[in-house]
Amino acid sequence: DGGITQSPKYLFRKEGQNVTLSCEQNLNHDAMYWYRQDPGQGLRLIYYSQIVNDFQKGDIAEGYSVSREKKESFPLTVTSAQKNPTAFYLCATPTGSGELFFGEGSRLTVL
Amino acid sequence: KQEVTQIPAALSVPEGENLVLNCSFTDSAIYNLQWFRQDPGKGLTSLLLIQSSQREQTSGRLNASLDKSSGRSTLYIAASQPGDSATYLCAVDRDDKIIFGKGTRLHILP
């Protein structure tokens, strides 16, 4: 089945730690996005990548980093510089017509 | 700057009723508008995508309309069921920038 997979589903981080969230897709899509969702808020764009080996900052990139070494993978690292990392993180990829498909999300909690 | 608003933030209706969810946006120069459903603790599921040249899209009991000139879209749900309870979000796409509303939390009362 084609789809987009995020892991882990739940993640806990101690103060000062970096953590990496995985996003993998087998849809052969060029573009991939990372969003952050907080309670009662709309989704906010962290980083996006339109093609392999290229990515751009979104609206809230500070404290985050990404890589796009393979078409199917777009991991997100939440660094210790992110002061308020507790949130629900969503990865998405659009079809050629612009329809967005999302993974199941990863919930990060800072202890 | 594009802003997307969804009112009301929450809505409760008895099972079987038809209902309308609203989405408004400030800049009419959009490529498309998409409606999503989100269950608690889950990712977003695409419901309907309306391209800028289209006026409406239908899927089963769902019908979405788009009026770019007034900056509005509606999602019509016919014969609501308890399984329709979820948060519904709309998003507009312009210049590779997708802006989301905060969603309407829908509760269908059995």
Coordinates of N, CA and C in Angstrom, one line a residue:
Chain A
D1 N 0.8 -1.2 0.0 CA 0.0 0.0 0.0 C 0.9 1.3 0.0
G2 N 0.5 2.2 -0.9 CA 1.2 3.5 -0.8 C 0.8 4.3 0.3
G3 N 1.8 5.1 0.9 CA 1.4 5.9 2.0 C 2.5 6.7 2.6
I4 N 2.3 7.3 3.7 CA 3.3 8.1 4.4 C 3.3 7.6 5.8
T5 N 4.5 7.3 6.4 CA 4.6 6.7 7.7 C 5.5 7.6 8.6
Q6 N 5.0 7.9 9.8 CA 5.8 8.6 10.7 C 6.1 7.7 11.9
S7 N 7.3 7.9 12.5 CA 7.6 7.2 13.7 C 8.6 8.0 14.5
P8 N 8.7 7.9 15.8 CA 7.7 7.1 16.6 C 6.4 7.8 16.8
K9 N 5.4 7.1 17.2 CA 4.1 7.8 17.5 C 4.1 8.7 18.7
Y10 N 4.9 8.2 19.7 CA 5.1 9.0 21.0 C 6.6 9.1 21.3
L11 N 7.0 10.2 21.7 CA 8.4 10.4 22.0 C 8.6 11.4 23.2
F12 N 9.5 11.0 24.1 CA 9.7 11.9 25.2 C 11.2 12.4 25.2
R13 N 11.3 13.6 25.5 CA 12.7 14.2 25.5 C 13.0 14.9 26.8
K14 N 14.2 14.7 27.2 CA 14.7 15.5 28.4 C 15.2 16.8 27.9
E15 N 15.3 17.7 28.8 CA 15.9 19.0 28.6 C 17.3 18.9 28.0
G16 N 17.6 19.6 26.9 CA 18.9 19.6 26.4 C 19.2 18.5 25.3
Q17 N 18.2 17.6 25.1 CA 18.4 16.6 24.1 C 17.9 16.9 22.8
N18 N 18.6 16.4 21.8 CA 18.0 16.5 20.4 C 17.3 15.2 20.1
V19 N 16.2 15.3 19.4 CA 15.4 14.1 19.0 C 15.1 14.2 17.5
T20 N 15.0 13.0 16.9 CA 14.7 13.0 15.4 C 13.4 12.2 15.2
L21 N 12.5 12.9 14.4 CA 11.3 12.3 14.0 C 11.4 11.8 12.6
S22 N 10.9 10.6 12.3 CA 11.1 10.0 11.0 C 9.8 10.2 10.2
C23 N 10.0 10.5 8.9 CA 8.9 10.5 7.9 C 9.3 9.8 6.6
E24 N 8.6 8.8 6.3 CA 8.9 8.0 5.1 C 7.7 7.9 4.2
Q25 N 7.9 8.1 2.9 CA 6.7 7.9 1.9 C 7.1 7.1 0.8
N26 N 6.2 6.2 0.3 CA 6.4 5.4 -0.9 C 5.5 5.7 -2.0
L27 N 5.1 7.0 -2.0 CA 4.2 7.5 -3.1 C 5.0 8.1 -4.3
N28 N 6.3 8.1 -4.2 CA 7.1 8.7 -5.2 C 6.8 10.2 -5.4
H29 N 6.4 10.9 -4.4 CA 6.2 12.3 -4.5 C 7.5 13.1 -4.3
D30 N 7.6 14.2 -5.0 CA 8.8 15.1 -4.8 C 8.8 15.9 -3.6
A31 N 7.7 16.5 -3.2 CA 7.6 17.4 -2.1 C 7.2 16.7 -0.8
M32 N 7.8 17.2 0.3 CA 7.4 16.8 1.6 C 7.4 18.0 2.5
Y33 N 6.5 17.9 3.6 CA 6.4 19.1 4.5 C 6.4 18.6 5.9
W34 N 6.8 19.4 6.9 CA 6.7 19.2 8.3 C 5.9 20.3 8.9
Y35 N 4.8 19.9 9.7 CA 4.0 20.9 10.4 C 4.0 20.6 11.9
R36 N 3.8 21.6 12.6 CA 3.6 21.5 14.1 C 2.1 21.9 14.4
Q37 N 1.5 21.1 15.3 CA 0.1 21.4 15.7 C 0.1 21.5 17.2
D38 N -0.4 22.7 17.7 CA -0.6 22.9 19.1 C -2.1 22.9 19.4
P39 N -2.6 22.6 20.6 CA -4.0 22.6 20.9 C -4.7 23.9 20.6
G40 N -5.8 23.8 19.8 CA -6.5 25.0 19.5 C -5.9 25.9 18.4
Q41 N -4.8 25.4 17.8 CA -4.1 26.2 16.8 C -4.2 25.5 15.5
G42 N -4.0 26.3 14.4 CA -3.9 25.7 13.1 C -2.6 25.1 12.9
L43 N -2.3 24.4 11.8 CA -1.0 23.8 11.6 C 0.0 24.9 11.1
R44 N 1.2 24.8 11.6 CA 2.2 25.8 11.3 C 3.4 25.1 10.6
L45 N 3.8 25.6 9.5 CA 4.9 25.0 8.7 C 6.2 25.2 9.3
I46 N 7.0 24.1 9.5 CA 8.3 24.1 10.0 C 9.3 24.2 8.9
Y47 N 9.4 23.2 8.1 CA 10.3 23.1 6.9 C 9.5 22.4 5.8
Y48 N 10.0 22.7 4.6 CA 9.4 21.9 3.4 C 10.5 21.7 2.4
S49 N 10.3 20.6 1.7 CA 11.3 20.2 0.6 C 10.5 19.9 -0.7
Q50 N 11.0 20.6 -1.7 CA 10.3 20.4 -3.0 C 11.0 19.3 -3.8
I51 N 12.2 19.0 -3.5 CA 13.0 18.0 -4.2 C 14.1 17.5 -3.4
V52 N 14.7 16.4 -3.8 CA 15.8 15.8 -3.0 C 16.9 16.8 -3.0
N53 N 17.6 16.8 -1.8 CA 18.8 17.6 -1.6 C 18.5 19.1 -1.5
D54 N 17.2 19.4 -1.4 CA 16.8 20.8 -1.2 C 15.7 21.0 -0.2
F55 N 15.8 22.0 0.7 CA 14.7 22.2 1.6 C 14.7 23.7 2.0
Q56 N 13.6 24.2 2.4 CA 13.4 25.6 2.8 C 12.8 25.7 4.2
K57 N 13.1 26.8 4.8 CA 12.5 27.1 6.1 C 11.0 27.5 5.9
G58 N 10.2 27.1 6.9 CA 8.8 27.5 6.9 C 8.7 28.7 7.9
D59 N 7.5 28.8 8.5 CA 7.2 29.9 9.3 C 7.9 29.8 10.7
I60 N 8.1 28.6 11.2 CA 8.6 28.4 12.6 C 9.9 27.5 12.6
A61 N 10.9 27.7 11.8 CA 12.0 26.8 11.6 C 13.0 26.9 12.8
E62 N 13.0 27.9 13.6 CA 14.0 28.1 14.6 C 13.9 26.9 15.6
G63 N 15.1 26.3 15.8 CA 15.2 25.2 16.8 C 14.9 23.8 16.1
Y64 N 14.8 23.8 14.8 CA 14.5 22.6 14.1 C 15.5 22.4 13.0
S65 N 15.8 21.2 12.5 CA 16.6 21.0 11.3 C 16.1 19.8 10.6
V66 N 16.4 19.7 9.3 CA 15.9 18.6 8.4 C 17.0 18.2 7.5
S67 N 16.8 17.1 6.8 CA 17.6 16.7 5.7 C 16.8 16.0 4.7
R68 N 17.2 16.0 3.4 CA 16.4 15.3 2.4 C 17.5 14.7 1.4
E69 N 18.0 13.6 1.9 CA 19.1 12.9 1.2 C 18.5 11.8 0.2
K70 N 17.2 11.4 0.5 CA 16.5 10.4 -0.3 C 15.1 11.0 -0.6
K71 N 14.6 10.6 -1.7 CA 13.3 11.1 -2.1 C 12.2 10.7 -1.1
E72 N 12.3 9.5 -0.6 CA 11.3 8.9 0.3 C 11.4 9.3 1.7
S73 N 12.4 10.0 2.1 CA 12.7 10.3 3.6 C 12.9 11.7 3.8
F74 N 12.3 12.2 4.9 CA 12.4 13.7 5.3 C 12.4 13.7 6.8
P75 N 13.5 13.4 7.5 CA 13.5 13.4 8.9 C 13.6 14.8 9.5
L76 N 13.0 15.0 10.7 CA 13.0 16.3 11.4 C 13.7 16.1 12.7
T77 N 14.7 16.9 13.0 CA 15.4 16.9 14.3 C 14.9 18.1 15.1
V78 N 14.4 17.9 16.3 CA 14.1 18.9 17.2 C 15.3 19.1 18.1
T79 N 15.9 20.3 18.0 CA 17.1 20.5 18.8 C 16.9 21.1 20.1
S80 N 17.9 21.1 20.9 CA 17.8 21.7 22.3 C 17.5 23.2 22.2
A81 N 17.7 23.8 21.0 CA 17.5 25.2 20.9 C 16.0 25.5 20.8
Q82 N 15.1 24.5 20.5 CA 13.7 24.7 20.5 C 13.2 24.8 21.9
K83 N 12.7 26.0 22.3 CA 12.4 26.2 23.7 C 11.1 25.6 24.2
N84 N 10.2 25.4 23.2 CA 8.9 24.8 23.6 C 8.5 23.7 22.6
P85 N 9.2 22.6 22.7 CA 9.0 21.5 21.7 C 7.8 20.6 21.9
T86 N 7.2 20.7 23.0 CA 6.0 19.8 23.2 C 4.9 20.1 22.3
A87 N 4.6 19.2 21.4 CA 3.6 19.4 20.3 C 3.3 18.1 19.6
F88 N 2.4 18.2 18.7 CA 2.1 17.1 17.7 C 2.7 17.5 16.4
Y89 N 3.5 16.6 15.9 CA 4.2 16.9 14.6 C 3.6 16.0 13.5
L90 N 3.4 16.7 12.4 CA 2.8 16.1 11.2 C 3.6 16.2 10.0
C91 N 3.8 15.1 9.3 CA 4.5 15.1 8.0 C 3.4 15.0 6.9
A92 N 3.7 15.7 5.8 CA 2.7 15.6 4.7 C 3.4 15.6 3.3
T93 N 2.7 15.1 2.3 CA 3.2 15.2 1.0 C 2.1 15.4 0.0
P94 N 2.3 16.3 -1.0 CA 1.2 16.6 -1.9 C 1.3 15.8 -3.2
T95 N 0.1 15.5 -3.8 CA 0.1 15.0 -5.1 C 0.3 16.1 -6.1
G96 N 0.4 15.7 -7.4 CA 0.6 16.7 -8.5 C -0.5 17.7 -8.6
S97 N -1.7 17.3 -8.1 CA -2.9 18.2 -8.2 C -3.0 19.1 -6.9
G98 N -2.1 18.9 -6.0 CA -2.1 19.7 -4.8 C -2.8 19.0 -3.6
E99 N -3.3 17.8 -3.7 CA -4.0 17.2 -2.6 C -2.9 16.7 -1.6
L100 N -3.1 17.1 -0.3 CA -2.1 16.8 0.7 C -2.5 15.5 1.4
F101 N -1.5 14.7 1.6 CA -1.7 13.4 2.4 C -0.8 13.5 3.6
F102 N -1.3 13.2 4.7 CA -0.6 13.3 6.0 C -0.3 11.9 6.6
G103 N 0.8 11.9 7.4 CA 1.1 10.7 8.2 C 0.2 10.8 9.4
E104 N 0.4 9.8 10.3 CA -0.4 9.7 11.5 C 0.1 10.6 12.7
G105 N 1.2 11.2 12.5 CA 1.7 12.2 13.5 C 2.6 11.6 14.5
S106 N 3.4 12.4 15.1 CA 4.3 12.0 16.3 C 4.0 13.0 17.4
R107 N 3.8 12.5 18.6 CA 3.6 13.4 19.7 C 4.8 13.5 20.6
L108 N 5.4 14.6 20.7 CA 6.6 14.8 21.4 C 6.3 15.5 22.7
T109 N 6.8 15.0 23.8 CA 6.6 15.6 25.1 C 8.0 15.8 25.8
V110 N 8.2 17.0 26.3 CA 9.4 17.3 27.1 C 9.2 17.0 28.5
L111 N 10.1 16.2 29.1 CA 10.0 15.9 30.5 C 10.6 16.9 31.4
Chain B
K1 N -1.6 39.3 3.6 CA -1.3 38.0 4.2 C -2.6 37.2 4.3
Q2 N -2.5 36.0 3.8 CA -3.7 35.1 3.7 C -4.0 34.6 5.1
E3 N -5.3 34.8 5.5 CA -5.8 34.3 6.8 C -7.0 33.4 6.5
V4 N -7.1 32.3 7.2 CA -8.2 31.4 7.1 C -8.9 31.2 8.4
T5 N -10.2 31.4 8.4 CA -11.0 31.4 9.6 C -12.2 30.4 9.5
Q6 N -12.3 29.6 10.5 CA -13.4 28.7 10.6 C -14.3 29.0 11.8
I7 N -15.6 29.2 11.5 CA -16.5 29.5 12.6 C -17.8 28.6 12.4
P8 N -18.3 28.0 13.4 CA -17.9 28.1 14.8 C -16.6 27.2 15.1
A9 N -16.1 27.4 16.3 CA -14.9 26.5 16.7 C -15.4 25.2 17.1
A10 N -16.7 25.1 17.6 CA -17.2 23.8 18.0 C -18.7 23.8 17.7
L11 N -19.2 22.6 17.4 CA -20.6 22.5 17.0 C -21.2 21.1 17.4
S12 N -22.4 21.1 18.0 CA -23.0 19.8 18.4 C -24.4 19.8 17.8
V13 N -24.7 18.7 17.1 CA -26.0 18.5 16.4 C -26.5 17.1 16.6
P14 N -27.8 16.9 16.7 CA -28.3 15.6 16.8 C -28.1 14.7 15.5
E15 N -28.0 13.5 15.8 CA -27.8 12.5 14.7 C -28.9 12.7 13.6
G16 N -28.5 12.6 12.4 CA -29.5 12.6 11.3 C -29.7 14.0 10.7
E17 N -29.2 15.0 11.3 CA -29.4 16.3 10.8 C -28.4 16.6 9.7
N18 N -28.8 17.5 8.7 CA -27.8 18.0 7.8 C -27.1 19.2 8.4
L19 N -25.9 19.4 8.1 CA -25.2 20.5 8.7 C -24.2 21.1 7.7
V20 N -23.8 22.4 8.0 CA -22.9 23.1 7.2 C -21.7 23.7 8.0
L21 N -20.5 23.4 7.6 CA -19.3 24.0 8.2 C -18.8 25.1 7.3
N22 N -18.3 26.2 7.9 CA -17.9 27.3 7.1 C -16.4 27.5 7.2
C23 N -15.8 28.1 6.1 CA -14.4 28.4 6.0 C -14.3 29.7 5.2
S24 N -13.7 30.7 5.7 CA -13.5 31.9 5.0 C -12.0 32.3 4.9
F25 N -11.6 32.9 3.8 CA -10.2 33.3 3.6 C -10.2 34.7 3.0
T26 N -9.0 35.4 3.3 CA -9.0 36.8 3.0 C -8.5 37.1 1.6
D27 N -7.7 36.2 1.0 CA -7.1 36.5 -0.3 C -7.7 35.5 -1.3
S28 N -8.4 36.0 -2.3 CA -9.1 35.1 -3.2 C -8.2 34.5 -4.3
A29 N -7.0 34.9 -4.4 CA -6.1 34.3 -5.4 C -5.5 33.0 -4.9
I30 N -6.3 32.0 -4.9 CA -5.8 30.7 -4.4 C -5.8 29.7 -5.5
Y31 N -5.0 28.6 -5.4 CA -4.9 27.6 -6.4 C -6.0 26.5 -6.1
N32 N -6.2 26.2 -4.8 CA -7.2 25.2 -4.4 C -7.5 25.4 -3.0
L33 N -8.6 24.7 -2.6 CA -9.0 24.7 -1.2 C -9.3 23.2 -0.8
Q34 N -8.8 22.8 0.3 CA -9.0 21.4 0.7 C -9.6 21.3 2.1
W35 N -10.5 20.3 2.2 CA -11.1 20.0 3.5 C -10.6 18.7 4.0
F36 N -10.3 18.7 5.4 CA -9.7 17.6 6.0 C -10.6 17.2 7.2
R37 N -10.4 16.0 7.6 CA -11.0 15.5 8.9 C -9.8 15.0 9.8
Q38 N -9.9 15.4 11.1 CA -8.9 14.9 12.0 C -9.6 14.3 13.3
D39 N -9.3 13.0 13.5 CA -9.7 12.4 14.7 C -8.7 12.6 15.8
P40 N -9.1 12.6 17.1 CA -8.2 12.9 18.2 C -6.9 12.1 18.1
G41 N -5.8 12.7 18.2 CA -4.5 12.0 18.2 C -4.1 11.5 16.9
K42 N -4.7 11.8 15.8 CA -4.4 11.3 14.5 C -4.0 12.3 13.5
G43 N -3.5 11.9 12.4 CA -3.2 12.8 11.3 C -4.4 13.3 10.6
L44 N -4.3 14.1 9.6 CA -5.4 14.7 8.9 C -5.7 13.8 7.7
T45 N -7.0 13.6 7.4 CA -7.4 12.8 6.3 C -8.1 13.7 5.3
S46 N -7.6 13.6 4.1 CA -8.2 14.5 3.0 C -9.6 14.0 2.7
L47 N -10.5 15.0 2.7 CA -11.9 14.7 2.3 C -12.3 15.2 0.9
L48 N -12.0 16.4 0.6 CA -12.3 17.0 -0.7 C -11.3 18.0 -1.1
L49 N -11.0 18.1 -2.3 CA -10.1 19.1 -2.9 C -10.8 19.8 -4.0
I50 N -10.9 21.2 -3.9 CA -11.6 22.0 -4.9 C -10.5 22.8 -5.6
Q51 N -10.3 22.6 -6.8 CA -9.4 23.5 -7.6 C -10.0 24.9 -7.8
S52 N -9.2 25.9 -8.0 CA -9.7 27.3 -8.1 C -10.7 27.5 -9.2
S53 N -10.7 26.6 -10.2 CA -11.6 26.7 -11.4 C -12.9 26.0 -11.1
Q54 N -13.0 25.3 -10.0 CA -14.2 24.5 -9.7 C -15.1 25.3 -8.7
R55 N -16.4 24.9 -8.7 CA -17.3 25.5 -7.7 C -17.7 24.6 -6.6
E56 N -17.6 23.3 -6.9 CA -17.9 22.3 -5.8 C -17.4 20.9 -6.1
Q57 N -17.3 20.1 -5.1 CA -16.9 18.7 -5.2 C -17.8 17.9 -4.2
T58 N -18.1 16.7 -4.6 CA -18.9 15.8 -3.8 C -18.3 14.5 -3.6
S59 N -18.4 13.9 -2.4 CA -18.0 12.6 -2.1 C -18.9 12.0 -1.1
G60 N -19.8 11.1 -1.6 CA -20.7 10.4 -0.7 C -21.7 11.5 -0.1
R61 N -21.7 11.5 1.3 CA -22.6 12.5 2.0 C -22.0 13.9 2.1
L62 N -20.8 14.0 1.6 CA -20.1 15.3 1.7 C -20.2 16.1 0.4
N63 N -20.4 17.4 0.6 CA -20.4 18.3 -0.6 C -19.7 19.6 -0.1
A64 N -18.6 20.0 -0.9 CA -17.9 21.2 -0.6 C -18.1 22.2 -1.7
S65 N -18.3 23.4 -1.4 CA -18.5 24.5 -2.4 C -17.4 25.5 -2.2
L66 N -17.1 26.2 -3.3 CA -16.1 27.3 -3.2 C -16.6 28.5 -4.0
D67 N -16.5 29.7 -3.3 CA -16.9 30.9 -3.9 C -15.7 31.8 -3.7
K68 N -14.8 31.9 -4.6 CA -13.5 32.7 -4.5 C -13.8 34.1 -4.3
S69 N -14.8 34.7 -5.0 CA -15.0 36.1 -5.0 C -15.4 36.6 -3.6
S70 N -16.1 35.8 -2.9 CA -16.5 36.2 -1.5 C -15.5 35.6 -0.5
G71 N -14.6 34.8 -0.9 CA -13.6 34.2 0.0 C -14.2 33.2 1.0
R72 N -15.1 32.4 0.5 CA -15.8 31.4 1.3 C -15.9 30.0 0.7
S73 N -15.9 29.0 1.6 CA -16.2 27.7 1.3 C -17.0 27.1 2.4
T74 N -17.9 26.2 1.9 CA -18.7 25.4 2.9 C -18.6 23.9 2.7
L75 N -18.6 23.2 3.8 CA -18.7 21.7 3.7 C -20.0 21.3 4.3
Y76 N -20.8 20.7 3.4 CA -22.1 20.2 3.7 C -22.1 18.7 4.0
I77 N -22.6 18.3 5.2 CA -22.6 16.9 5.6 C -24.1 16.5 5.7
A78 N -24.5 15.6 4.9 CA -25.9 15.2 4.9 C -26.1 14.0 5.8
A79 N -27.3 14.0 6.5 CA -27.7 12.9 7.3 C -26.5 12.5 8.3
S80 N -26.2 13.4 9.2 CA -25.0 13.2 10.0 C -25.1 11.9 10.9
Q81 N -24.0 11.3 11.2 CA -23.9 10.1 12.0 C -22.9 10.3 13.1
P82 N -23.0 9.5 14.2 CA -22.0 9.7 15.3 C -20.6 9.5 14.8
G83 N -20.3 8.7 13.8 CA -19.0 8.5 13.3 C -18.4 9.7 12.6
D84 N -19.3 10.7 12.3 CA -18.8 12.0 11.7 C -18.2 12.9 12.7
S85 N -18.3 12.6 14.0 CA -17.7 13.4 15.1 C -16.2 13.4 14.9
A86 N -15.6 14.6 14.8 CA -14.2 14.8 14.5 C -14.0 16.3 14.4
T87 N -12.7 16.7 14.2 CA -12.4 18.1 13.9 C -12.2 18.2 12.4
Y88 N -12.9 19.2 11.8 CA -12.8 19.5 10.3 C -12.0 20.7 10.1
L89 N -11.0 20.6 9.2 CA -10.1 21.7 8.9 C -10.2 22.0 7.4
C90 N -10.1 23.3 7.1 CA -9.9 23.7 5.7 C -8.6 24.3 5.5
A91 N -8.1 24.3 4.3 CA -6.7 24.8 4.0 C -6.8 25.4 2.6
V92 N -6.1 26.5 2.4 CA -6.0 27.1 1.1 C -4.6 27.1 0.6
D93 N -4.4 26.9 -0.7 CA -3.1 26.8 -1.3 C -2.8 27.9 -2.2
R94 N -1.7 28.7 -2.0 CA -1.4 29.7 -2.9 C 0.2 29.9 -2.9
D95 N 0.7 29.9 -4.1 CA 2.2 30.1 -4.2 C 3.0 29.1 -3.4
D96 N 2.5 27.8 -3.4 CA 3.2 26.7 -2.6 C 3.2 27.0 -1.1
K97 N 2.3 27.9 -0.7 CA 2.1 28.1 0.7 C 0.7 27.7 1.1
I98 N 0.6 26.8 2.0 CA -0.7 26.2 2.4 C -1.1 26.8 3.8
I99 N -2.2 27.5 3.9 CA -2.6 28.1 5.1 C -3.8 27.3 5.7
F100 N -3.8 26.9 6.9 CA -4.8 26.1 7.5 C -5.7 27.0 8.5
G101 N -7.0 26.7 8.5 CA -7.8 27.2 9.6 C -7.6 26.4 10.8
K102 N -8.2 26.9 12.0 CA -8.0 26.2 13.2 C -9.0 25.1 13.4
G103 N -9.9 24.9 12.5 CA -10.8 23.8 12.6 C -12.1 24.1 13.3
T104 N -13.1 23.2 13.0 CA -14.4 23.2 13.7 C -14.5 21.8 14.3
R105 N -14.7 21.8 15.6 CA -14.8 20.5 16.3 C -16.3 20.1 16.3
L106 N -16.6 19.0 15.6 CA -18.0 18.6 15.4 C -18.3 17.4 16.3
H107 N -19.5 17.5 17.0 CA -19.9 16.4 17.8 C -21.3 16.0 17.4
I108 N -21.5 14.8 17.0 CA -22.9 14.4 16.6 C -23.5 13.6 17.7
L109 N -24.6 14.1 18.2 CA -25.2 13.5 19.4 C -26.1 12.3 19.0
P110 N -25.9 11.1 19.6 CA -26.7 9.9 19.2 C -28.1 10.0 19.6

